[in-house]
Short mmCIF file of N, CA and C in Angstrom, two decimals:
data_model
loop_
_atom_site.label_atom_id
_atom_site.label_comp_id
_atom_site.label_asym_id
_atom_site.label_seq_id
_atom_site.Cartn_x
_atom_site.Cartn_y
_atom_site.Cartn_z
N UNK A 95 -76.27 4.52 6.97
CA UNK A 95 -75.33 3.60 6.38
C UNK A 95 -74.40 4.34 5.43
N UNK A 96 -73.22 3.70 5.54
CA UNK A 96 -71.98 4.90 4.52
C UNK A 96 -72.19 3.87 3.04
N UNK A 97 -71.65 4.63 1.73
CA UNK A 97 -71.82 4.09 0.73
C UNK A 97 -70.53 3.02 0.61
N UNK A 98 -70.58 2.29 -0.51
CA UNK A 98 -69.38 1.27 -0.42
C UNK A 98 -67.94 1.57 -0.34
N UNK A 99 -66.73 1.00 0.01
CA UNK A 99 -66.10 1.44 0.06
C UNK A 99 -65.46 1.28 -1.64
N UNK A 100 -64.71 2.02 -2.20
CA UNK A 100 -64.43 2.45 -3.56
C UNK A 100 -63.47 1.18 -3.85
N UNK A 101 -63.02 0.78 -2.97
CA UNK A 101 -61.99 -0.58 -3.52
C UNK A 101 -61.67 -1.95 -2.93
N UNK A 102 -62.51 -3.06 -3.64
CA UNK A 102 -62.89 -4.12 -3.58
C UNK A 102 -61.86 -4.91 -2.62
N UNK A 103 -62.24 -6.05 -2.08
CA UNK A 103 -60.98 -7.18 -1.47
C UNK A 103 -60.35 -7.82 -2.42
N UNK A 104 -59.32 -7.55 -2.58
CA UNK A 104 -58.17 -8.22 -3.39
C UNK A 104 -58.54 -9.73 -4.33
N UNK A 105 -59.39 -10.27 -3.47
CA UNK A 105 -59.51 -11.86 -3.81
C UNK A 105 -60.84 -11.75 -4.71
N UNK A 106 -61.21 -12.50 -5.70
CA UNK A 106 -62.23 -12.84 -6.50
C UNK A 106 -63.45 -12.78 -5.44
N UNK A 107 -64.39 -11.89 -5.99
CA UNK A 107 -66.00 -12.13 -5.36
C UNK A 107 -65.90 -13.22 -4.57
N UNK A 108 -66.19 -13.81 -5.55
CA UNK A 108 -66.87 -15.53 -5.26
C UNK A 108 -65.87 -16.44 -4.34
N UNK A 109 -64.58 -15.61 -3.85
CA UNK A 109 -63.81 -16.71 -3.06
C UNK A 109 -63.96 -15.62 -1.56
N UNK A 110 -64.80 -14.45 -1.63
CA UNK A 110 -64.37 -14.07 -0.04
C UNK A 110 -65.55 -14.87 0.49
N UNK A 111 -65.46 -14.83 2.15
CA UNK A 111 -67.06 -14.96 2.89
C UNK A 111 -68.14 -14.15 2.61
N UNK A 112 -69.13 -14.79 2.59
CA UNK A 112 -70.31 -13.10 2.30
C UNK A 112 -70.65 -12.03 3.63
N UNK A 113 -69.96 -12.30 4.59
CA UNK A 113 -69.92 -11.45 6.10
C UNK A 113 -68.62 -10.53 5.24
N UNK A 114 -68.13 -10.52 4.84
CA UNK A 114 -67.18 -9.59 4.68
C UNK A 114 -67.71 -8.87 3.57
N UNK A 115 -68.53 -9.73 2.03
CA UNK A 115 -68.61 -8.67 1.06
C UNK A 115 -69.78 -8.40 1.78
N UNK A 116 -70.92 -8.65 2.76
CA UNK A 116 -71.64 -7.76 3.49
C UNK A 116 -71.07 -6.26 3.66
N UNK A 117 -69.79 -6.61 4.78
CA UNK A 117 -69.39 -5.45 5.15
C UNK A 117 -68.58 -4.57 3.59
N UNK A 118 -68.77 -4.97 3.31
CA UNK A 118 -67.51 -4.25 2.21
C UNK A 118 -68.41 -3.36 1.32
N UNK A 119 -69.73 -3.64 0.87
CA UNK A 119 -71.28 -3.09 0.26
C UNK A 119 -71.87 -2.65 1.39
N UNK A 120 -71.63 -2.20 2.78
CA UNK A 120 -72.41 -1.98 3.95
C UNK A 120 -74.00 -2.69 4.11
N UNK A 121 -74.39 -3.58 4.04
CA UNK A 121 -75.28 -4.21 3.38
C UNK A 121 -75.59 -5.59 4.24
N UNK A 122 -76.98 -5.82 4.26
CA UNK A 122 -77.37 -7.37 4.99
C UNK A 122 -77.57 -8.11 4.82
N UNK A 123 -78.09 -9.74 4.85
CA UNK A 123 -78.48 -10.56 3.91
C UNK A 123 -79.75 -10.69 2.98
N UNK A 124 -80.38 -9.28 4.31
CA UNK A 124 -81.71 -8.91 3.40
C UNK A 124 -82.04 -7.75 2.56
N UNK A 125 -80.89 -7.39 2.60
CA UNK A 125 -80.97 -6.39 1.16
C UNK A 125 -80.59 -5.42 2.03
N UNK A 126 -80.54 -3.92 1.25
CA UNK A 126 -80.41 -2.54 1.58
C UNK A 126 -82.08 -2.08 2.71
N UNK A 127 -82.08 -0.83 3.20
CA UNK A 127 -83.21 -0.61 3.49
C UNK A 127 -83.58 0.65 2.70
N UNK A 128 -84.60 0.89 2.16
CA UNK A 128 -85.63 1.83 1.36
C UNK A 128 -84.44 3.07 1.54
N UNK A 129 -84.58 3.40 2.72
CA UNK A 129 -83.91 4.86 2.62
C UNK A 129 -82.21 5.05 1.53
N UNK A 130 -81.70 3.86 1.94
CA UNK A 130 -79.85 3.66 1.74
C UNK A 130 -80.02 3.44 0.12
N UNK A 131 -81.18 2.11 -0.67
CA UNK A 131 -81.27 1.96 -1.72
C UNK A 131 -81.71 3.12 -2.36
N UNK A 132 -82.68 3.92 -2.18
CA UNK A 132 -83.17 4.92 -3.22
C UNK A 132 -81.75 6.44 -3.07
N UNK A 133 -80.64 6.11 -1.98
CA UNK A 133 -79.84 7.36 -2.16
C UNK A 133 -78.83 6.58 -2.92
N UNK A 134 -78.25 5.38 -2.91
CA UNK A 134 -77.47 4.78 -3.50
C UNK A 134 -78.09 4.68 -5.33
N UNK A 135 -79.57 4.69 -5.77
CA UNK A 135 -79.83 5.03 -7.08
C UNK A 135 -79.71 6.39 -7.55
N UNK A 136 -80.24 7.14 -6.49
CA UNK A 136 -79.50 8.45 -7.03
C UNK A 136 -78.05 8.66 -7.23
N UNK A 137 -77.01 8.29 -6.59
CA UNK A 137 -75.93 8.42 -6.65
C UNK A 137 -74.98 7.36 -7.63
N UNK A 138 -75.95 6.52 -7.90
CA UNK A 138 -75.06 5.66 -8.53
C UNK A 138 -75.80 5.43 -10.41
N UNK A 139 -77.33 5.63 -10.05
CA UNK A 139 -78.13 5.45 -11.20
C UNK A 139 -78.73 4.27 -11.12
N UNK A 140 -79.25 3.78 -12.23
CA UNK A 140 -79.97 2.62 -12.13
C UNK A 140 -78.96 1.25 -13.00
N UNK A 141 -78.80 0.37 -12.50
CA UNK A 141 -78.26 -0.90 -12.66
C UNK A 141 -78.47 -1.87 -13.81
N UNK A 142 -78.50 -0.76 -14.89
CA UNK A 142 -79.20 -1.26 -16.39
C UNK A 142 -77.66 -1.54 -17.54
N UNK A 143 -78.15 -2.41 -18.46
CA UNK A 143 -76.87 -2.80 -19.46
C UNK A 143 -77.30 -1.58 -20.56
N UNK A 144 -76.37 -1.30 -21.37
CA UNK A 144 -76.73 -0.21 -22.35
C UNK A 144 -77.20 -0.93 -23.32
N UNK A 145 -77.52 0.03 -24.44
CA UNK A 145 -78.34 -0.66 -25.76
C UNK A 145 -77.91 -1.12 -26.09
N UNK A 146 -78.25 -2.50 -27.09
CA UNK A 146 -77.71 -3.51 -27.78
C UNK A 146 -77.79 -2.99 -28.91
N UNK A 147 -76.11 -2.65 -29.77
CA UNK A 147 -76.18 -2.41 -30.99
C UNK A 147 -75.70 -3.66 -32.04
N UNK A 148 -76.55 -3.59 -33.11
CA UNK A 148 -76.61 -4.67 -34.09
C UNK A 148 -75.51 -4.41 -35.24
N UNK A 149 -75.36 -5.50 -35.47
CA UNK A 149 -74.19 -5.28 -36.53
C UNK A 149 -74.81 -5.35 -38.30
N UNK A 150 -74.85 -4.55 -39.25
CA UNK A 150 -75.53 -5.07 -40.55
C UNK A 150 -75.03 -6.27 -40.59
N UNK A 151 -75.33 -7.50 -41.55
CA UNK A 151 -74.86 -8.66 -42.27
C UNK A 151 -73.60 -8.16 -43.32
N UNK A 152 -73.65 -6.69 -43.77
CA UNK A 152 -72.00 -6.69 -44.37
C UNK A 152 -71.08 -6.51 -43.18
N UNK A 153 -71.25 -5.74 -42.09
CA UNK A 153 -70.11 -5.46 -41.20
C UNK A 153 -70.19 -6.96 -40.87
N UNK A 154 -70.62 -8.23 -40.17
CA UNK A 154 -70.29 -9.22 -40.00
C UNK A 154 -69.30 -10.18 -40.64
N UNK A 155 -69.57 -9.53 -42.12
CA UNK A 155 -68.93 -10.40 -42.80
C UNK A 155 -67.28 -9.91 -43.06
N UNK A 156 -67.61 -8.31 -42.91
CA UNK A 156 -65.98 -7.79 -42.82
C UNK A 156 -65.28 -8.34 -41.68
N UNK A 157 -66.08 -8.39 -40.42
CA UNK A 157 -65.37 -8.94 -39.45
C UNK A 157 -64.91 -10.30 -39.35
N UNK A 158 -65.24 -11.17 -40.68
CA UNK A 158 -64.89 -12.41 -40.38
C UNK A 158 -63.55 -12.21 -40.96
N UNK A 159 -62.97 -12.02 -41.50
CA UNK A 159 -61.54 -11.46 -42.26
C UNK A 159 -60.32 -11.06 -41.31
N UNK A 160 -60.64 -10.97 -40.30
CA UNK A 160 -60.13 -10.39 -39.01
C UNK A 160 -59.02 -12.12 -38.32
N UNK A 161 -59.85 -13.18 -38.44
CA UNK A 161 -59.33 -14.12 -38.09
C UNK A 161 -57.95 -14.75 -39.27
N UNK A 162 -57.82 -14.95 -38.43
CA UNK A 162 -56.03 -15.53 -39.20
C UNK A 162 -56.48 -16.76 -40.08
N UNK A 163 -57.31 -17.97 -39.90
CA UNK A 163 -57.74 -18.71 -40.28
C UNK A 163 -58.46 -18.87 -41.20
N UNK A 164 -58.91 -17.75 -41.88
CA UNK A 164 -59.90 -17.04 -42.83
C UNK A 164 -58.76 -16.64 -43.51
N UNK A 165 -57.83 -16.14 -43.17
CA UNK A 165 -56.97 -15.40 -44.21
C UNK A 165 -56.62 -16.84 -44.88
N UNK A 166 -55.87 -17.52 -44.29
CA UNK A 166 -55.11 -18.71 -44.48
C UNK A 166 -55.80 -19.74 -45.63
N UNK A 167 -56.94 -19.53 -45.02
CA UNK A 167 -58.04 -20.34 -46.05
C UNK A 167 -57.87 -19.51 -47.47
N UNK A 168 -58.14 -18.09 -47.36
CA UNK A 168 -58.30 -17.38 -48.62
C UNK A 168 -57.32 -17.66 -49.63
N UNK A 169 -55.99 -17.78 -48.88
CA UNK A 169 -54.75 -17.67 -49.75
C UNK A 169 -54.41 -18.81 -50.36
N UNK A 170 -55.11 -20.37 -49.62
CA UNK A 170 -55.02 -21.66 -49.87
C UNK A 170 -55.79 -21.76 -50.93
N UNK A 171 -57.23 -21.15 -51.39
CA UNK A 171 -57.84 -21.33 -52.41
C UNK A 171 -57.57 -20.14 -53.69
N UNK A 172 -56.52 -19.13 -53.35
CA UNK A 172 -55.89 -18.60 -54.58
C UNK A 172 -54.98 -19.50 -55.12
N UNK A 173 -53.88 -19.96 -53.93
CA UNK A 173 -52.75 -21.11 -54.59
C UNK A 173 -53.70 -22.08 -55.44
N UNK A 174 -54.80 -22.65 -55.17
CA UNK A 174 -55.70 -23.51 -55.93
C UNK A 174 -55.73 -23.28 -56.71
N UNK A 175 -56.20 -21.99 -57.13
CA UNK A 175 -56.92 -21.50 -58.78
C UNK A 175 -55.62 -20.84 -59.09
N UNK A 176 -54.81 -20.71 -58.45
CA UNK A 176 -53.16 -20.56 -59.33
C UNK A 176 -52.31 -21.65 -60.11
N UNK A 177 -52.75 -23.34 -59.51
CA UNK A 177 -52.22 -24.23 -59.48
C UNK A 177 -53.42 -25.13 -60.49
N UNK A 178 -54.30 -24.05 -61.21
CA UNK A 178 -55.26 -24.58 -61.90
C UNK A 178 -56.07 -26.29 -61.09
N UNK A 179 -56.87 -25.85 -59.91
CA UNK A 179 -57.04 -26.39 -59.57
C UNK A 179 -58.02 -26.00 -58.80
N UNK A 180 -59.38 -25.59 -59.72
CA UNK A 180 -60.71 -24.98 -59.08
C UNK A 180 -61.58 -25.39 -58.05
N UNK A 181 -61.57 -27.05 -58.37
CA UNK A 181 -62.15 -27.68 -57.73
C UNK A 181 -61.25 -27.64 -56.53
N UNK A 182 -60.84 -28.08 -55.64
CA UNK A 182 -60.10 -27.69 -54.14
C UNK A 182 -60.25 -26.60 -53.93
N UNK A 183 -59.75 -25.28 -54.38
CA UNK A 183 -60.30 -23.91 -54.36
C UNK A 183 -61.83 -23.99 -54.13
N UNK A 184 -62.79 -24.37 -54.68
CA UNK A 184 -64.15 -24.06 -54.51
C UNK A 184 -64.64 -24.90 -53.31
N UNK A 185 -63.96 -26.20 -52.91
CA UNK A 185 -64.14 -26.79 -51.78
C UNK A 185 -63.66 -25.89 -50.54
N UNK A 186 -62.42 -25.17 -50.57
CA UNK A 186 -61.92 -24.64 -49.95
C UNK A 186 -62.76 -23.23 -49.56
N UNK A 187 -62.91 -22.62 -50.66
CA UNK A 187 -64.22 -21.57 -50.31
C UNK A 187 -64.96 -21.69 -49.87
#
C-alpha cells in the first residue's frame, strides 16, 4: 500500500464520500493492515497531542487585560473615583 497522498480534497472532511477519503488515506473500512500501520508509525510517529502546559494564576490574570472590555471597564471605574464617586467604581471593579 503507498502512503497518503500529501494533499487533501479540496472540500471539508466531513462533506466528501468515505470511498474517496478511503482512497485518498489508501485505507479500508477496516482499518490499515499490521504491516502498512506499523510503517506508517514509523514514518509518521505516534498520533499523540503534546503536553499540556499550565498557566500560573498571575499569567491568567495578565491575560485578562488583553480584552478590550476589561480595559473599558478599568477606565470606567478611574472616571468613577475621578468623579469622586467610589461607590460605582467599586461596583464597577
Amino acid at each position: 500500500m503507498k502512503t497518503p497522498h500529501p494533499n487533501p480534497p479540496h472540500a471539508p472532511f466531513w462533506s466528501v464520500p468515505e470511498e474517496a477519503l478511503f482512497g485518498w488515506l489508501h485505507s479500508t473500512p477496516i482499518g490499515l493492515a499490521s504491516r502498512e500501520a506499523a510503517a506508517r508509525l514509523a514514518r509518521f510517529g505516534a498520533n499523540r497531542l503534546g503536553a499540556e502546559t499550565r498557566a500560573t494564576p498571575w499569567i491568567l490574570l495578565l491575560r485578562q487585560f488583553k480584552s478590550p472590555i476589561i480595559l473599558i471597564l478599568i477606565g470606567a471605574a478611574i472616571l468613577s473615583l475621578f468623579l469622586q464617586d467610589p461607590t460605582n467604581a467599586g461596583i464597577i471593579l
